Amino acid sequence: MDMEMDIPLPEELEWLEANSHLHDDYDDFELPEPYPEEEEEPEPESHHHQQQPKEPPPKPTLSIPPITIPITDQPLSSKIKINGKKRFRSDSTDSLNCDNVAPSEDKRSRIDSPESEIDEDWLRFSPPPKEVTNVEDSVVFQERIVSRFASEIDGDCIPVTGPGGERVYAKISRVDREDRLKKLDLNLHKIGLISEPINVLMQRVEHDAFMKALQASAEGQNDVILPEAPVMNEKLWVDKYAPNSFMELLSDEHTNREVLLWLKQWDSCVFGSEIRSTTDDVLSALRRHSSVAQHQKLSDRSFLGKNRESRLNKATSSAHNDSDPENNNSKGNQELWNKKSNDSGPPERKILLLCGPPGLGKTTLAHVAARHCGYRVVEINASDDRSSSTIEARILDVVQMNSVMADSKPKCLVIDEIDGALGDGKGAVEVILKMLSSERKSDTGKGNAAKEEQQGKMSSKKRRKYASLSRPVICICNDLYAPALRPLRQVAKVHVFVQPTVTRVVNRLKYICNKEGLKTSSIALTALAQYTECDIRSCLNTLQFLNKKKEVLNVLEISSQVVGRKDTSKSVFDIWKEIFLKRKVKRERKSGTSCSSMSNEFEFLNSLISNRGDYDLILDGIHENILQLHYHDPVMQKTVKCLHSLGVSDLIHQYIMRTQQMSLLVYQPATAIAIRSLVAQVEKPTIEWPKSFQRYRTMVMEKTDILRSWHNKISPYISRHLSTKSFVEDSVSPLLHILSPPTLRPVAMHLLSEKQKNDLAQLVNTMVSYCITYKNIKSDPLPSTPRHEAVLDASVLSFDPPVGDFINFKGYTSGHFVLSLAVKQVLVHEVEKQKILQGSLNRSVLPPDVCNKGNQDLTREDGRRTKSSTSDRASASAESVGNVKTPSNLRSCISNTSIVSLASGSNGSATSSVKIRCPGDAKKPSSGSSSFFDRFKKQSSKGSLNTDNAIQRPATSERDSRPLLFKFNEGFTNAVKRPVRIREFLL
Amino acid sequence: MLWVDKYRPKTLDKIIVHEDVAQNLKKLVTEQDCPHLLFYGPSGSGKKTLIMALLRQMFGPGAEKVKVENKTWKVDAGTRTIDLELTTLSSTHHVELNPSDAGFQDRYIVQEIIKEMAKNRPIDTKGKKGFKVLVLNEVDKLSREAQHSLRRTMEKYSASCRLILCCNSSSKVTEAVRSRCLNVRINAPTEGQIVKVLEFVGKKEGLQLPSGFAARIAEKSNRSLRRAILSLETCRVQQYPFSNNQAIPPMDWEEYIFEIASDIMKEQSPKRLFQVRGKVYELLINCIPPEIILKRLLFELLKKLDAELKHEVCHWAAYYEHRMRLGQKAIFHIEAFVAKFMSIYKGFLIATFG
């Protein structure tokens, strides 16, 4: 914050010059902190210098007096009173308006009230009438002073920022304070969240108490620990000084606002429609991020809140200047947003995922923000049982208790450390995802109409029916990329915590040290904060520890002192960045020689990488990204070295895995560091997740599976000679050539010449023996095929074990001929036919006793197949006689069969009837060939071919003046009955 | 059925290529006893064909009736039981399997299956040939442990079980195993032999082979009989009355590696290396073994290289292939080789052309 403030904008400076008395404001916020005397002097002055390089403060003396006021035990109200009085005296400015802002009100109405009163541009287009009435009841008994300038306000004032970034200062009433204090408890949620009659409220209070008791018995530690008066010395400082209100949060302002905005979006869904209109404005205000003017509640005892708030004034006042030009823009936005929020349910992303390194205040933010928005926080953390069964019950409890909990504070679920335990953490994630997905289903089903009636019976019924999320859920994790969170990451709104600035942390530390009476210097604190990477928890713990030991924080020896180095792992991305990014080392200056800086760097990286572990992944990432870096390498020697080191690491890894000598893993980080020393650059690298190796692995698995299953399908006589290696090495390319001969013409079967028919038979035979067929695949054609299949529709016939994919390299066009669709369809038919033929042959041959009467058997088998013609049968039966002779030589026998049968088919017109059908089908491919083939398979296996009957009939009638008759009883065991002549058996 | 399978000799007598080996085997088997055998030689040289013919010689046509089984073994390995699944081919006389499919647990497979075979020893009515044959494929891919365990079981159950091992390179088979077997080296057929086979096939198919055509196919076949016959059939399919200068379609992956090689020769930079990486991944994804990629790449590069560099490049290829076999991630090492080559070549270019 302070850093931002330090650069005054030109407009702001002008404004400052015009209203020089504003310094009092600055001084006010700096002064009340009772720093130890020796530190106190340089601080404000340096601020002055930084803030106002041009113009020294005109009345520096004024800034000093308030120091004398002791803070610790003084109630805030009186303090403010004093301050206000003093300022009143010193400033003696004119006060303009005579209204009174109610600072105790909920933020929503607080922001609204100036909106409704002040006539500003940004308000004009949407003066929400409801909101005015809402506000008025609070206005009745409270007067307000609102002014553009703090200096114009008589007494203490609070800055208020409107949605448009407009800043005004509202006077804090001194007169009503006691009243309001009393009223506060009663009004707190009445005004802000629910406006209901008092009897309801009373009931609710009772109920609340009851529920609290229940809660306490059920889930002891879940309730937020509210920091109590700082009396007990034993309490951890971390808890003692935990932020109590939104304004006290140390974490990044932007994140805070985002979280708040997200929570606010739930309002209309959770709290009902009464306050929706106001919510909209607040939301739009938040949305624009122009500023946040969250005012301290009266209940805030902490001085720091006040302190920081006024610091915020400064920031927001500068922001105010910026945001003016945005106003026009934002008008549209706001309108849009208003429209959108009319039917607004919960926000689109129902889960908030906060992630960041430990100690930055994620949990605190979640708690504070939720409480700020009027929720009761229910926390589930790693110490709870998080198996999915128990957690489901609890989440449902929290999230769906609509009817029962209707008159108490709604709950907000905070799942802490969701990434923690892998197996268990997944339970929570699963439950949440399940709820979300069911919600989505219901939403799409019901449509928007149902949504608008958010509070209607319909929707509430709906909500109960589907286990849906109706309360905000905040998940907190350290590692965003933990595998357990992968699904959640996609559906949740993710916020990554960034470190607060060191100055902010230091200020807070200073304040706490002062309170605790620990003597520190700001330099030491800064060093501490830097050392812990702004982990305020660790800082506080350290300080408390030192305090106990009565030691003083030593600047130079922080690392050697008690401060525990965080043993956390950074995310892999950070590590890669660290490896590839060369820093302009600041430490170098301090430590002097470059040698020590080198060793420092080594130490740092070494600990970084070994803390993370997972060297495999880290090295994969290096491998993936290293070639994308821009390092100077004329003869590629660096690249060679890098790849060499990667190779070494691979060897080490393999050796370790094989011999299980895990202790050798310590040498793995060294490879990464060696690579860093070669390629690290100052410019920021774009780092990608190492996908290619994973992709390679999965693809290889996939392909070997394809090969293996195909291998198993092929009859062992062939497959035993083929290994996967020899297949891809020697066989694929020729096989593909053989399978798609360019000489095969897509014409009707009977038009083929003798030779062509032989070829076709051979091809079909090959396909059958290699278990290859064509299959419909609904996808765009393979890149290598399009030229031959310009005609194709959405569906393409491609090889069933996708043999073609094995030569389908990226960026490579193979010279393979691709058969036309018609030919493929012919082939499919033939292959099917051949398979059936073989199947029947096998069946008739395999049982040895049947073998003797194979002839009869075969005829019966064939008889079942209506399409088989006499000549076909004759050839088959002739072959089966051969089978009886040499049953062991089945394979070659079958091949002969097919050849003979097909060859003989060319002679007799009868078999051609079978084949005529194929081109006939080829003519109507658009009728959904897949369904056709399915039908074909099914029916041919059953032995009846209804569809083909019509085409077949003329041919058969030619042959035999009597047509075949058969009856098809679907669903009966005797599905097909047909009369058979004795002549057919005898033939 | 492809010609490769169609004209595969079924008996030892019909074998054309390794006639001497076949005859020796025949003699060996007819004397009733048979030692353990280890066949080794490059792929496509006819090891499996020989083994099958040998089995037929030993057991008669009964050995050709094979059924495919997907067997599951429950192995008791100390504290836990391991379930292993493996596909086997078995007839009444022999079992054929690929133990390296079991991955690192291949050791149990080898032990278990031999024990099992020993248990149900076939009892012949005439009391002869009381042993079964176990055919193990790809023995060189067996882990060291598996080979060690094989050593003992081979001896222990030698009465009931004969092993026929089959692998590409005997160097990966431990000395102990090798010494317990009769090693049969199956050479890659010479081009002359390939031509002979091709002509045989052509005659059977009734094809007219123009003179020199078979020789050309043989030359392109890399001395692999399988590839030669497949190429012949491919040519036949593409254009039948063979013309003398008919193109013999190349292997697609070899073409692809050729593209990679010319990519490398065109530009030497990390960016180009990145592209090469993508292409190598493509090859790897399609199950092409990395060693073959590296070898072929070297072959293609050497063709385009100046003589003085060849030596060094070969050295580095060997170096990186060695490392690749030791390591796990082949891509690292192939890429390292490519980078090394680029570096050498670029340095050479700069040195010569300034």
PDB file of N, CA and C in Angstrom, chain A residues 530-567:
ATOM      1  N   GLN A 530      11.293 -10.254   4.726  1.00  0.00           N
ATOM      2  CA  GLN A 530      11.868 -10.707   3.463  1.00  0.00           C
ATOM      3  C   GLN A 530      12.338 -12.136   3.578  1.00  0.00           C
ATOM      4  N   TYR A 531      12.892 -12.413   4.707  1.00  0.00           N
ATOM      5  CA  TYR A 531      13.441 -13.745   4.875  1.00  0.00           C
ATOM      6  C   TYR A 531      12.345 -14.794   4.841  1.00  0.00           C
ATOM      7  N   THR A 532      11.258 -14.471   5.484  1.00  0.00           N
ATOM      8  CA  THR A 532      10.171 -15.454   5.526  1.00  0.00           C
ATOM      9  C   THR A 532       9.261 -15.343   4.316  1.00  0.00           C
ATOM     10  N   GLU A 533       9.629 -14.497   3.391  1.00  0.00           N
ATOM     11  CA  GLU A 533       8.802 -14.276   2.204  1.00  0.00           C
ATOM     12  C   GLU A 533       7.400 -13.847   2.584  1.00  0.00           C
ATOM     13  N   CYS A 534       7.372 -12.886   3.499  1.00  0.00           N
ATOM     14  CA  CYS A 534       6.130 -12.261   3.912  1.00  0.00           C
ATOM     15  C   CYS A 534       5.154 -13.234   4.542  1.00  0.00           C
ATOM     16  N   ASP A 535       5.660 -14.283   5.053  1.00  0.00           N
ATOM     17  CA  ASP A 535       4.800 -15.194   5.787  1.00  0.00           C
ATOM     18  C   ASP A 535       4.589 -14.598   7.168  1.00  0.00           C
ATOM     19  N   ILE A 536       3.440 -14.000   7.333  1.00  0.00           N
ATOM     20  CA  ILE A 536       3.262 -13.239   8.565  1.00  0.00           C
ATOM     21  C   ILE A 536       3.140 -14.161   9.759  1.00  0.00           C
ATOM     22  N   ARG A 537       2.652 -15.339   9.524  1.00  0.00           N
ATOM     23  CA  ARG A 537       2.518 -16.268  10.643  1.00  0.00           C
ATOM     24  C   ARG A 537       3.893 -16.613  11.189  1.00  0.00           C
ATOM     25  N   SER A 538       4.768 -16.919  10.267  1.00  0.00           N
ATOM     26  CA  SER A 538       6.109 -17.280  10.700  1.00  0.00           C
ATOM     27  C   SER A 538       6.790 -16.104  11.372  1.00  0.00           C
ATOM     28  N   CYS A 539       6.571 -14.918  10.833  1.00  0.00           N
ATOM     29  CA  CYS A 539       7.161 -13.726  11.453  1.00  0.00           C
ATOM     30  C   CYS A 539       6.686 -13.580  12.883  1.00  0.00           C
ATOM     31  N   LEU A 540       5.396 -13.706  13.037  1.00  0.00           N
ATOM     32  CA  LEU A 540       4.842 -13.490  14.372  1.00  0.00           C
ATOM     33  C   LEU A 540       5.334 -14.543  15.346  1.00  0.00           C
ATOM     34  N   ASN A 541       5.364 -15.754  14.869  1.00  0.00           N
ATOM     35  CA  ASN A 541       5.843 -16.807  15.755  1.00  0.00           C
ATOM     36  C   ASN A 541       7.270 -16.549  16.169  1.00  0.00           C
ATOM     37  N   THR A 542       8.053 -16.137  15.220  1.00  0.00           N
ATOM     38  CA  THR A 542       9.443 -15.837  15.538  1.00  0.00           C
ATOM     39  C   THR A 542       9.534 -14.723  16.564  1.00  0.00           C
ATOM     40  N   LEU A 543       8.769 -13.698  16.319  1.00  0.00           N
ATOM     41  CA  LEU A 543       8.829 -12.560  17.223  1.00  0.00           C
ATOM     42  C   LEU A 543       8.394 -12.953  18.620  1.00  0.00           C
ATOM     43  N   GLN A 544       7.352 -13.744  18.655  1.00  0.00           N
ATOM     44  CA  GLN A 544       6.886 -14.146  19.971  1.00  0.00           C
ATOM     45  C   GLN A 544       7.936 -14.977  20.690  1.00  0.00           C
ATOM     46  N   PHE A 545       8.540 -15.806  19.928  1.00  0.00           N
ATOM     47  CA  PHE A 545       9.578 -16.643  20.500  1.00  0.00           C
ATOM     48  C   PHE A 545      10.722 -15.799  21.046  1.00  0.00           C
ATOM     49  N   LEU A 546      11.105 -14.830  20.235  1.00  0.00           N
ATOM     50  CA  LEU A 546      12.179 -13.942  20.680  1.00  0.00           C
ATOM     51  C   LEU A 546      11.758 -13.171  21.924  1.00  0.00           C
ATOM     52  N   ASN A 547      10.531 -12.798  21.903  1.00  0.00           N
ATOM     53  CA  ASN A 547      10.030 -12.036  23.032  1.00  0.00           C
ATOM     54  C   ASN A 547      10.133 -12.857  24.305  1.00  0.00           C
ATOM     55  N   LYS A 548       9.737 -14.089  24.173  1.00  0.00           N
ATOM     56  CA  LYS A 548       9.805 -14.979  25.327  1.00  0.00           C
ATOM     57  C   LYS A 548      11.247 -15.129  25.807  1.00  0.00           C
ATOM     58  N   LYS A 549      12.117 -15.252  24.845  1.00  0.00           N
ATOM     59  CA  LYS A 549      13.513 -15.455  25.207  1.00  0.00           C
ATOM     60  C   LYS A 549      14.203 -14.174  25.615  1.00  0.00           C
ATOM     61  N   LYS A 550      13.453 -13.108  25.514  1.00  0.00           N
ATOM     62  CA  LYS A 550      13.983 -11.777  25.815  1.00  0.00           C
ATOM     63  C   LYS A 550      15.194 -11.453  24.947  1.00  0.00           C
ATOM     64  N   GLU A 551      15.068 -11.849  23.738  1.00  0.00           N
ATOM     65  CA  GLU A 551      16.161 -11.538  22.823  1.00  0.00           C
ATOM     66  C   GLU A 551      15.708 -10.453  21.865  1.00  0.00           C
ATOM     67  N   VAL A 552      16.630  -9.942  21.175  1.00  0.00           N
ATOM     68  CA  VAL A 552      16.321  -8.905  20.202  1.00  0.00           C
ATOM     69  C   VAL A 552      16.585  -9.460  18.813  1.00  0.00           C
ATOM     70  N   LEU A 553      15.710  -9.090  17.961  1.00  0.00           N
ATOM     71  CA  LEU A 553      15.857  -9.549  16.576  1.00  0.00           C
ATOM     72  C   LEU A 553      17.125  -8.956  15.986  1.00  0.00           C
ATOM     73  N   ASN A 554      17.939  -9.806  15.525  1.00  0.00           N
ATOM     74  CA  ASN A 554      19.215  -9.356  14.984  1.00  0.00           C
ATOM     75  C   ASN A 554      19.137  -9.333  13.464  1.00  0.00           C
ATOM     76  N   VAL A 555      19.447  -8.182  12.935  1.00  0.00           N
ATOM     77  CA  VAL A 555      19.245  -8.012  11.498  1.00  0.00           C
ATOM     78  C   VAL A 555      20.119  -8.933  10.683  1.00  0.00           C
ATOM     79  N   LEU A 556      21.356  -8.962  11.072  1.00  0.00           N
ATOM     80  CA  LEU A 556      22.315  -9.622  10.193  1.00  0.00           C
ATOM     81  C   LEU A 556      22.254 -11.133  10.287  1.00  0.00           C
ATOM     82  N   GLU A 557      21.748 -11.594  11.387  1.00  0.00           N
ATOM     83  CA  GLU A 557      21.824 -13.038  11.573  1.00  0.00           C
ATOM     84  C   GLU A 557      20.454 -13.683  11.600  1.00  0.00           C
ATOM     85  N   ILE A 558      19.618 -13.156  10.793  1.00  0.00           N
ATOM     86  CA  ILE A 558      18.262 -13.695  10.823  1.00  0.00           C
ATOM     87  C   ILE A 558      18.254 -15.176  10.474  1.00  0.00           C
ATOM     88  N   SER A 559      19.026 -15.481   9.468  1.00  0.00           N
ATOM     89  CA  SER A 559      18.984 -16.872   9.010  1.00  0.00           C
ATOM     90  C   SER A 559      19.563 -17.810  10.056  1.00  0.00           C
ATOM     91  N   SER A 560      20.531 -17.278  10.814  1.00  0.00           N
ATOM     92  CA  SER A 560      21.137 -18.156  11.809  1.00  0.00           C
ATOM     93  C   SER A 560      20.311 -18.149  13.089  1.00  0.00           C
ATOM     94  N   GLN A 561      19.454 -17.173  13.181  1.00  0.00           N
ATOM     95  CA  GLN A 561      18.659 -17.118  14.399  1.00  0.00           C
ATOM     96  C   GLN A 561      17.510 -18.111  14.320  1.00  0.00           C
ATOM     97  N   VAL A 562      16.607 -17.914  15.186  1.00  0.00           N
ATOM     98  CA  VAL A 562      15.592 -18.937  15.393  1.00  0.00           C
ATOM     99  C   VAL A 562      14.640 -19.151  14.230  1.00  0.00           C
ATOM    100  N   VAL A 563      14.666 -18.232  13.299  1.00  0.00           N
ATOM    101  CA  VAL A 563      13.633 -18.320  12.283  1.00  0.00           C
ATOM    102  C   VAL A 563      13.766 -19.627  11.517  1.00  0.00           C
ATOM    103  N   GLY A 564      12.731 -20.404  11.564  1.00  0.00           N
ATOM    104  CA  GLY A 564      12.768 -21.648  10.808  1.00  0.00           C
ATOM    105  C   GLY A 564      12.562 -21.352   9.334  1.00  0.00           C
ATOM    106  N   ARG A 565      13.440 -21.901   8.536  1.00  0.00           N
ATOM    107  CA  ARG A 565      13.241 -21.787   7.102  1.00  0.00           C
ATOM    108  C   ARG A 565      12.007 -22.599   6.766  1.00  0.00           C
ATOM    109  N   LYS A 566      11.171 -22.039   5.988  1.00  0.00           N
ATOM    110  CA  LYS A 566       9.958 -22.767   5.638  1.00  0.00           C
ATOM    111  C   LYS A 566      10.348 -23.999   4.833  1.00  0.00           C
ATOM    112  N   ASP A 567       9.846 -25.101   5.257  1.00  0.00           N
ATOM    113  CA  ASP A 567      10.188 -26.318   4.532  1.00  0.00           C
ATOM    114  C   ASP A 567       9.068 -26.663   3.569  1.00  0.00           C
TER     115      ASP A 567
END
